[in-house]
Amino acid sequence: MQPAPVRPRELRAAFSALALALAVLACDEPPAPAPRASTSASAPPGADSAAPAPSAAATPAATEAAKRELPPRPIPIGSSGPIQPSAPAEQQMMAIQYTLAMVSPRSTDPLVDKPYLEGILPKLAAAVRTADKGKTPPNPVKATKGNRKIEVDMGKGCTERTPSNLLAQRAGSSLKEAYDAGILVVSCHDDRWECHQSTRDPSDVLCHAAPRR
């Protein structure tokens, strides 16, 4: 016996009943929780832990940038020379350009501390008169280059260690204190040599022939 054919009207009624039943079942289920906002949703895994702290990355970068601001050095850093009078003209010119750059202020350098400067000059004058191995010139200490450099004149005995020794051992200060006060170079000058000591970098000392006229 063949089944009775299904009429289109009956077929539409069956689909409507099925759709209504599915809608009722969906209403009985608890709603799915909405996704919470997350700061790491758009970032790759491990992005937060891999990113370096800004302060940790800025310090080496600033140091390297500061070093790049200096022109080529006539001899490697750590060696003070001296640059002899018989040195090639190119090397002597490099020494002049380098020592000028040592005393040129940068945007990251501290401003000049006038009270420190006024206090350290007489102390260095007394110190050089004690340490001098020759005849100390009158008024042996002065600030130059916009108070960014302290020049110490002496009769004899200027070496690469003299500027830092005068500050630390005889004037009760240090290269760091001088730099914090905006002093960029402390130099000594005798009858033969002139030595330029950077306060930014204690290892940066350059001496060259500079007979006093």
PDB file of C-alpha atoms in Angstrom:
ATOM      1  CA  MET A   1       0.000   0.000   0.000  1.00  0.00           C
ATOM      2  CA  GLN A   2       1.489   3.324  -1.090  1.00  0.00           C
ATOM      3  CA  PRO A   3       1.735   6.184   1.528  1.00  0.00           C
ATOM      4  CA  ALA A   4      -0.494   9.169   0.979  1.00  0.00           C
ATOM      5  CA  PRO A   5       1.306  12.030  -0.762  1.00  0.00           C
ATOM      6  CA  VAL A   6       2.301  14.977   1.450  1.00  0.00           C
ATOM      7  CA  ARG A   7       0.632  18.184   0.482  1.00  0.00           C
ATOM      8  CA  PRO A   8       2.700  21.407   0.279  1.00  0.00           C
ATOM      9  CA  ARG A   9       0.520  23.028   2.940  1.00  0.00           C
ATOM     10  CA  GLU A  10       1.256  20.166   5.361  1.00  0.00           C
ATOM     11  CA  LEU A  11       4.986  20.310   4.586  1.00  0.00           C
ATOM     12  CA  ARG A  12       5.105  24.044   5.419  1.00  0.00           C
ATOM     13  CA  ALA A  13       3.261  23.438   8.680  1.00  0.00           C
ATOM     14  CA  ALA A  14       5.799  20.753   9.691  1.00  0.00           C
ATOM     15  CA  PHE A  15       8.757  23.086   9.041  1.00  0.00           C
ATOM     16  CA  SER A  16       7.105  25.845  11.079  1.00  0.00           C
ATOM     17  CA  ALA A  17       6.563  23.494  14.012  1.00  0.00           C
ATOM     18  CA  LEU A  18      10.199  22.306  13.894  1.00  0.00           C
ATOM     19  CA  ALA A  19      11.495  25.925  13.837  1.00  0.00           C
ATOM     20  CA  LEU A  20       9.306  26.820  16.827  1.00  0.00           C
ATOM     21  CA  ALA A  21      10.591  23.832  18.804  1.00  0.00           C
ATOM     22  CA  LEU A  22      14.229  24.761  18.140  1.00  0.00           C
ATOM     23  CA  ALA A  23      13.557  28.362  19.234  1.00  0.00           C
ATOM     24  CA  VAL A  24      12.050  27.150  22.524  1.00  0.00           C
ATOM     25  CA  LEU A  25      15.072  24.896  23.205  1.00  0.00           C
ATOM     26  CA  ALA A  26      17.457  27.792  22.525  1.00  0.00           C
ATOM     27  CA  CYS A  27      15.664  30.002  25.040  1.00  0.00           C
ATOM     28  CA  ASP A  28      16.080  27.353  27.754  1.00  0.00           C
ATOM     29  CA  GLU A  29      19.902  27.281  27.398  1.00  0.00           C
ATOM     30  CA  PRO A  30      21.908  29.805  29.492  1.00  0.00           C
ATOM     31  CA  PRO A  31      23.376  32.629  27.398  1.00  0.00           C
ATOM     32  CA  ALA A  32      27.095  32.345  26.544  1.00  0.00           C
ATOM     33  CA  PRO A  33      29.238  34.836  28.495  1.00  0.00           C
ATOM     34  CA  ALA A  34      30.413  37.823  26.499  1.00  0.00           C
ATOM     35  CA  PRO A  35      34.169  37.823  25.814  1.00  0.00           C
ATOM     36  CA  ARG A  36      36.095  40.042  28.235  1.00  0.00           C
ATOM     37  CA  ALA A  37      38.352  42.836  26.946  1.00  0.00           C
ATOM     38  CA  SER A  38      42.024  41.927  27.103  1.00  0.00           C
ATOM     39  CA  THR A  39      45.023  44.114  26.489  1.00  0.00           C
ATOM     40  CA  SER A  40      46.891  41.129  25.096  1.00  0.00           C
ATOM     41  CA  ALA A  41      44.130  40.079  22.678  1.00  0.00           C
ATOM     42  CA  SER A  42      45.755  41.827  19.745  1.00  0.00           C
ATOM     43  CA  ALA A  43      49.339  41.259  20.849  1.00  0.00           C
ATOM     44  CA  PRO A  44      51.320  38.140  19.974  1.00  0.00           C
ATOM     45  CA  PRO A  45      51.954  35.632  22.805  1.00  0.00           C
ATOM     46  CA  GLY A  46      54.793  36.707  25.057  1.00  0.00           C
ATOM     47  CA  ALA A  47      54.799  40.284  23.734  1.00  0.00           C
ATOM     48  CA  ASP A  48      54.564  41.851  27.204  1.00  0.00           C
ATOM     49  CA  SER A  49      57.408  39.815  28.645  1.00  0.00           C
ATOM     50  CA  ALA A  50      59.595  40.253  25.590  1.00  0.00           C
ATOM     51  CA  ALA A  51      59.342  44.051  25.469  1.00  0.00           C
ATOM     52  CA  PRO A  52      62.272  45.653  27.368  1.00  0.00           C
ATOM     53  CA  ALA A  53      61.616  48.352  29.910  1.00  0.00           C
ATOM     54  CA  PRO A  54      62.118  51.808  28.334  1.00  0.00           C
ATOM     55  CA  SER A  55      64.648  52.899  30.964  1.00  0.00           C
ATOM     56  CA  ALA A  56      66.752  49.780  30.485  1.00  0.00           C
ATOM     57  CA  ALA A  57      66.969  50.327  26.731  1.00  0.00           C
ATOM     58  CA  ALA A  58      67.472  54.102  26.902  1.00  0.00           C
ATOM     59  CA  THR A  59      70.660  54.159  28.974  1.00  0.00           C
ATOM     60  CA  PRO A  60      72.951  52.165  26.600  1.00  0.00           C
ATOM     61  CA  ALA A  61      71.445  53.926  23.593  1.00  0.00           C
ATOM     62  CA  ALA A  62      72.108  57.335  25.120  1.00  0.00           C
ATOM     63  CA  THR A  63      75.656  56.323  25.971  1.00  0.00           C
ATOM     64  CA  GLU A  64      76.359  55.138  22.424  1.00  0.00           C
ATOM     65  CA  ALA A  65      74.823  58.314  20.978  1.00  0.00           C
ATOM     66  CA  ALA A  66      77.060  60.412  23.210  1.00  0.00           C
ATOM     67  CA  LYS A  67      80.160  58.549  22.022  1.00  0.00           C
ATOM     68  CA  ARG A  68      79.179  59.018  18.365  1.00  0.00           C
ATOM     69  CA  GLU A  69      79.061  62.797  18.828  1.00  0.00           C
ATOM     70  CA  LEU A  70      82.861  62.943  19.214  1.00  0.00           C
ATOM     71  CA  PRO A  71      85.042  63.123  16.094  1.00  0.00           C
ATOM     72  CA  PRO A  72      87.647  60.437  15.383  1.00  0.00           C
ATOM     73  CA  ARG A  73      90.262  60.130  18.102  1.00  0.00           C
ATOM     74  CA  PRO A  74      93.916  60.285  16.995  1.00  0.00           C
ATOM     75  CA  ILE A  75      94.727  57.307  19.263  1.00  0.00           C
ATOM     76  CA  PRO A  76      92.467  54.654  20.824  1.00  0.00           C
ATOM     77  CA  ILE A  77      90.627  55.590  23.974  1.00  0.00           C
ATOM     78  CA  GLY A  78      92.474  54.385  27.051  1.00  0.00           C
ATOM     79  CA  SER A  79      95.743  55.714  25.641  1.00  0.00           C
ATOM     80  CA  SER A  80      96.555  59.335  26.449  1.00  0.00           C
ATOM     81  CA  GLY A  81      99.472  59.775  24.076  1.00  0.00           C
ATOM     82  CA  PRO A  82     101.015  62.258  24.198  1.00  0.00           C
ATOM     83  CA  ILE A  83     100.787  63.399  20.602  1.00  0.00           C
ATOM     84  CA  GLN A  84     104.359  64.368  19.830  1.00  0.00           C
ATOM     85  CA  PRO A  85     105.423  67.480  17.893  1.00  0.00           C
ATOM     86  CA  SER A  86     106.809  65.145  15.229  1.00  0.00           C
ATOM     87  CA  ALA A  87     103.430  63.406  14.743  1.00  0.00           C
ATOM     88  CA  PRO A  88     101.855  63.646  11.266  1.00  0.00           C
ATOM     89  CA  ALA A  89      99.898  66.830  10.652  1.00  0.00           C
ATOM     90  CA  GLU A  90      96.700  64.813  10.213  1.00  0.00           C
ATOM     91  CA  GLN A  91      97.067  63.267  13.669  1.00  0.00           C
ATOM     92  CA  GLN A  92      97.763  66.645  15.263  1.00  0.00           C
ATOM     93  CA  MET A  93      94.683  68.116  13.582  1.00  0.00           C
ATOM     94  CA  MET A  94      92.592  65.195  14.852  1.00  0.00           C
ATOM     95  CA  ALA A  95      93.878  65.895  18.377  1.00  0.00           C
ATOM     96  CA  ILE A  96      92.822  69.546  18.129  1.00  0.00           C
ATOM     97  CA  GLN A  97      89.359  68.677  16.826  1.00  0.00           C
ATOM     98  CA  TYR A  98      88.888  65.992  19.452  1.00  0.00           C
ATOM     99  CA  THR A  99      89.871  68.167  22.410  1.00  0.00           C
ATOM    100  CA  LEU A 100      87.526  70.912  21.186  1.00  0.00           C
ATOM    101  CA  ALA A 101      84.676  68.398  20.970  1.00  0.00           C
ATOM    102  CA  MET A 102      85.417  67.149  24.484  1.00  0.00           C
ATOM    103  CA  VAL A 103      84.492  70.545  25.912  1.00  0.00           C
ATOM    104  CA  SER A 104      81.470  71.158  23.662  1.00  0.00           C
ATOM    105  CA  PRO A 105      78.255  70.843  25.720  1.00  0.00           C
ATOM    106  CA  ARG A 106      75.451  68.507  24.683  1.00  0.00           C
ATOM    107  CA  SER A 107      71.767  68.629  25.459  1.00  0.00           C
ATOM    108  CA  THR A 108      72.197  65.861  28.048  1.00  0.00           C
ATOM    109  CA  ASP A 109      74.977  67.639  29.997  1.00  0.00           C
ATOM    110  CA  PRO A 110      74.155  69.353  33.311  1.00  0.00           C
ATOM    111  CA  LEU A 111      74.096  73.118  33.529  1.00  0.00           C
ATOM    112  CA  VAL A 112      77.069  74.869  35.116  1.00  0.00           C
ATOM    113  CA  ASP A 113      76.839  75.016  38.895  1.00  0.00           C
ATOM    114  CA  LYS A 114      78.321  78.424  39.700  1.00  0.00           C
ATOM    115  CA  PRO A 115      78.729  77.821  43.473  1.00  0.00           C
ATOM    116  CA  TYR A 116      80.672  74.611  42.788  1.00  0.00           C
ATOM    117  CA  LEU A 117      82.871  76.386  40.258  1.00  0.00           C
ATOM    118  CA  GLU A 118      83.585  79.304  42.572  1.00  0.00           C
ATOM    119  CA  GLY A 119      84.462  76.909  45.383  1.00  0.00           C
ATOM    120  CA  ILE A 120      86.693  74.513  43.417  1.00  0.00           C
ATOM    121  CA  LEU A 121      88.898  77.101  41.659  1.00  0.00           C
ATOM    122  CA  PRO A 122      90.728  78.323  44.793  1.00  0.00           C
ATOM    123  CA  LYS A 123      91.077  74.750  46.037  1.00  0.00           C
ATOM    124  CA  LEU A 124      92.733  73.708  42.772  1.00  0.00           C
ATOM    125  CA  ALA A 125      94.996  76.766  42.879  1.00  0.00           C
ATOM    126  CA  ALA A 126      96.234  75.724  46.327  1.00  0.00           C
ATOM    127  CA  ALA A 127      96.537  72.116  45.165  1.00  0.00           C
ATOM    128  CA  VAL A 128      98.674  72.884  42.111  1.00  0.00           C
ATOM    129  CA  ARG A 129     101.071  75.063  44.107  1.00  0.00           C
ATOM    130  CA  THR A 130     101.663  72.069  46.372  1.00  0.00           C
ATOM    131  CA  ALA A 131     101.948  69.477  43.590  1.00  0.00           C
ATOM    132  CA  ASP A 132     103.938  71.540  41.052  1.00  0.00           C
ATOM    133  CA  LYS A 133     107.467  70.309  40.370  1.00  0.00           C
ATOM    134  CA  GLY A 134     108.446  73.637  38.842  1.00  0.00           C
ATOM    135  CA  LYS A 135     107.593  77.294  39.254  1.00  0.00           C
ATOM    136  CA  THR A 136     103.845  77.799  39.391  1.00  0.00           C
ATOM    137  CA  PRO A 137     102.620  80.686  37.206  1.00  0.00           C
ATOM    138  CA  PRO A 138     100.565  83.473  38.804  1.00  0.00           C
ATOM    139  CA  ASN A 139      96.810  82.789  38.895  1.00  0.00           C
ATOM    140  CA  PRO A 140      97.296  79.162  37.847  1.00  0.00           C
ATOM    141  CA  VAL A 141      93.625  78.107  37.628  1.00  0.00           C
ATOM    142  CA  LYS A 142      90.857  79.565  35.484  1.00  0.00           C
ATOM    143  CA  ALA A 143      87.525  78.590  33.995  1.00  0.00           C
ATOM    144  CA  THR A 144      87.231  78.858  30.198  1.00  0.00           C
ATOM    145  CA  LYS A 145      84.960  77.773  27.339  1.00  0.00           C
ATOM    146  CA  GLY A 146      81.850  79.190  28.968  1.00  0.00           C
ATOM    147  CA  ASN A 147      82.860  77.715  32.350  1.00  0.00           C
ATOM    148  CA  ARG A 148      82.818  74.231  30.818  1.00  0.00           C
ATOM    149  CA  LYS A 149      86.567  73.745  31.189  1.00  0.00           C
ATOM    150  CA  ILE A 150      88.961  74.261  34.103  1.00  0.00           C
ATOM    151  CA  GLU A 151      92.547  74.936  33.015  1.00  0.00           C
ATOM    152  CA  VAL A 152      95.377  74.410  35.483  1.00  0.00           C
ATOM    153  CA  ASP A 153      98.744  75.995  34.599  1.00  0.00           C
ATOM    154  CA  MET A 154     101.855  74.637  36.273  1.00  0.00           C
ATOM    155  CA  GLY A 155     105.623  74.873  35.915  1.00  0.00           C
ATOM    156  CA  LYS A 156     106.376  71.161  35.467  1.00  0.00           C
ATOM    157  CA  GLY A 157     104.772  67.785  36.035  1.00  0.00           C
ATOM    158  CA  CYS A 158     101.619  67.742  33.907  1.00  0.00           C
ATOM    159  CA  THR A 159     100.729  64.108  33.076  1.00  0.00           C
ATOM    160  CA  GLU A 160      97.580  62.243  32.113  1.00  0.00           C
ATOM    161  CA  ARG A 161      96.848  61.606  35.822  1.00  0.00           C
ATOM    162  CA  THR A 162      97.383  65.171  37.060  1.00  0.00           C
ATOM    163  CA  PRO A 163      93.851  66.615  36.521  1.00  0.00           C
ATOM    164  CA  SER A 164      92.034  63.788  38.298  1.00  0.00           C
ATOM    165  CA  ASN A 165      94.657  63.628  41.070  1.00  0.00           C
ATOM    166  CA  LEU A 166      94.393  67.365  41.726  1.00  0.00           C
ATOM    167  CA  LEU A 167      90.622  67.069  42.030  1.00  0.00           C
ATOM    168  CA  ALA A 168      90.430  63.903  44.096  1.00  0.00           C
ATOM    169  CA  GLN A 169      93.560  63.922  46.252  1.00  0.00           C
ATOM    170  CA  ARG A 170      94.128  67.628  46.850  1.00  0.00           C
ATOM    171  CA  ALA A 171      90.869  69.502  46.256  1.00  0.00           C
ATOM    172  CA  GLY A 172      88.409  67.106  47.879  1.00  0.00           C
ATOM    173  CA  SER A 173      86.304  66.598  44.760  1.00  0.00           C
ATOM    174  CA  SER A 174      86.089  64.127  41.880  1.00  0.00           C
ATOM    175  CA  LEU A 175      85.529  63.909  38.143  1.00  0.00           C
ATOM    176  CA  LYS A 176      81.922  62.870  38.747  1.00  0.00           C
ATOM    177  CA  GLU A 177      81.240  65.878  40.975  1.00  0.00           C
ATOM    178  CA  ALA A 178      82.829  68.140  38.391  1.00  0.00           C
ATOM    179  CA  TYR A 179      80.641  66.666  35.645  1.00  0.00           C
ATOM    180  CA  ASP A 180      77.504  66.956  37.772  1.00  0.00           C
ATOM    181  CA  ALA A 181      78.395  70.634  38.160  1.00  0.00           C
ATOM    182  CA  GLY A 182      78.555  71.062  34.378  1.00  0.00           C
ATOM    183  CA  ILE A 183      82.360  70.986  34.056  1.00  0.00           C
ATOM    184  CA  LEU A 184      83.226  68.866  31.020  1.00  0.00           C
ATOM    185  CA  VAL A 185      87.044  68.980  30.942  1.00  0.00           C
ATOM    186  CA  VAL A 186      89.801  69.577  33.490  1.00  0.00           C
ATOM    187  CA  SER A 187      93.214  70.155  31.920  1.00  0.00           C
ATOM    188  CA  CYS A 188      96.781  70.680  33.084  1.00  0.00           C
ATOM    189  CA  HIS A 189      99.430  72.585  31.132  1.00  0.00           C
ATOM    190  CA  ASP A 190     103.136  72.817  31.921  1.00  0.00           C
ATOM    191  CA  ASP A 191     106.220  73.861  29.958  1.00  0.00           C
ATOM    192  CA  ARG A 192     105.873  70.920  27.550  1.00  0.00           C
ATOM    193  CA  TRP A 193     102.488  69.217  27.585  1.00  0.00           C
ATOM    194  CA  GLU A 194      98.795  69.836  27.892  1.00  0.00           C
ATOM    195  CA  CYS A 195      96.535  66.997  29.065  1.00  0.00           C
ATOM    196  CA  HIS A 196      92.743  67.130  28.679  1.00  0.00           C
ATOM    197  CA  GLN A 197      90.744  64.992  31.096  1.00  0.00           C
ATOM    198  CA  SER A 198      87.109  64.367  30.228  1.00  0.00           C
ATOM    199  CA  THR A 199      84.689  64.306  33.150  1.00  0.00           C
ATOM    200  CA  ARG A 200      82.097  62.415  31.085  1.00  0.00           C
ATOM    201  CA  ASP A 201      84.438  59.433  30.742  1.00  0.00           C
ATOM    202  CA  PRO A 202      87.358  59.023  33.191  1.00  0.00           C
ATOM    203  CA  SER A 203      89.213  56.835  30.671  1.00  0.00           C
ATOM    204  CA  ASP A 204      89.162  59.622  28.063  1.00  0.00           C
ATOM    205  CA  VAL A 205      92.398  61.604  28.513  1.00  0.00           C
ATOM    206  CA  LEU A 206      94.389  63.088  25.646  1.00  0.00           C
ATOM    207  CA  CYS A 207      97.766  64.797  25.946  1.00  0.00           C
ATOM    208  CA  HIS A 208      99.675  66.686  23.265  1.00  0.00           C
ATOM    209  CA  ALA A 209     102.723  68.884  22.944  1.00  0.00           C
ATOM    210  CA  ALA A 210     101.935  72.477  23.901  1.00  0.00           C
ATOM    211  CA  PRO A 211     105.048  74.402  24.968  1.00  0.00           C
ATOM    212  CA  ARG A 212     104.140  77.538  26.897  1.00  0.00           C
ATOM    213  CA  ARG A 213     105.251  80.683  25.080  1.00  0.00           C
TER     214      ARG A 213
END
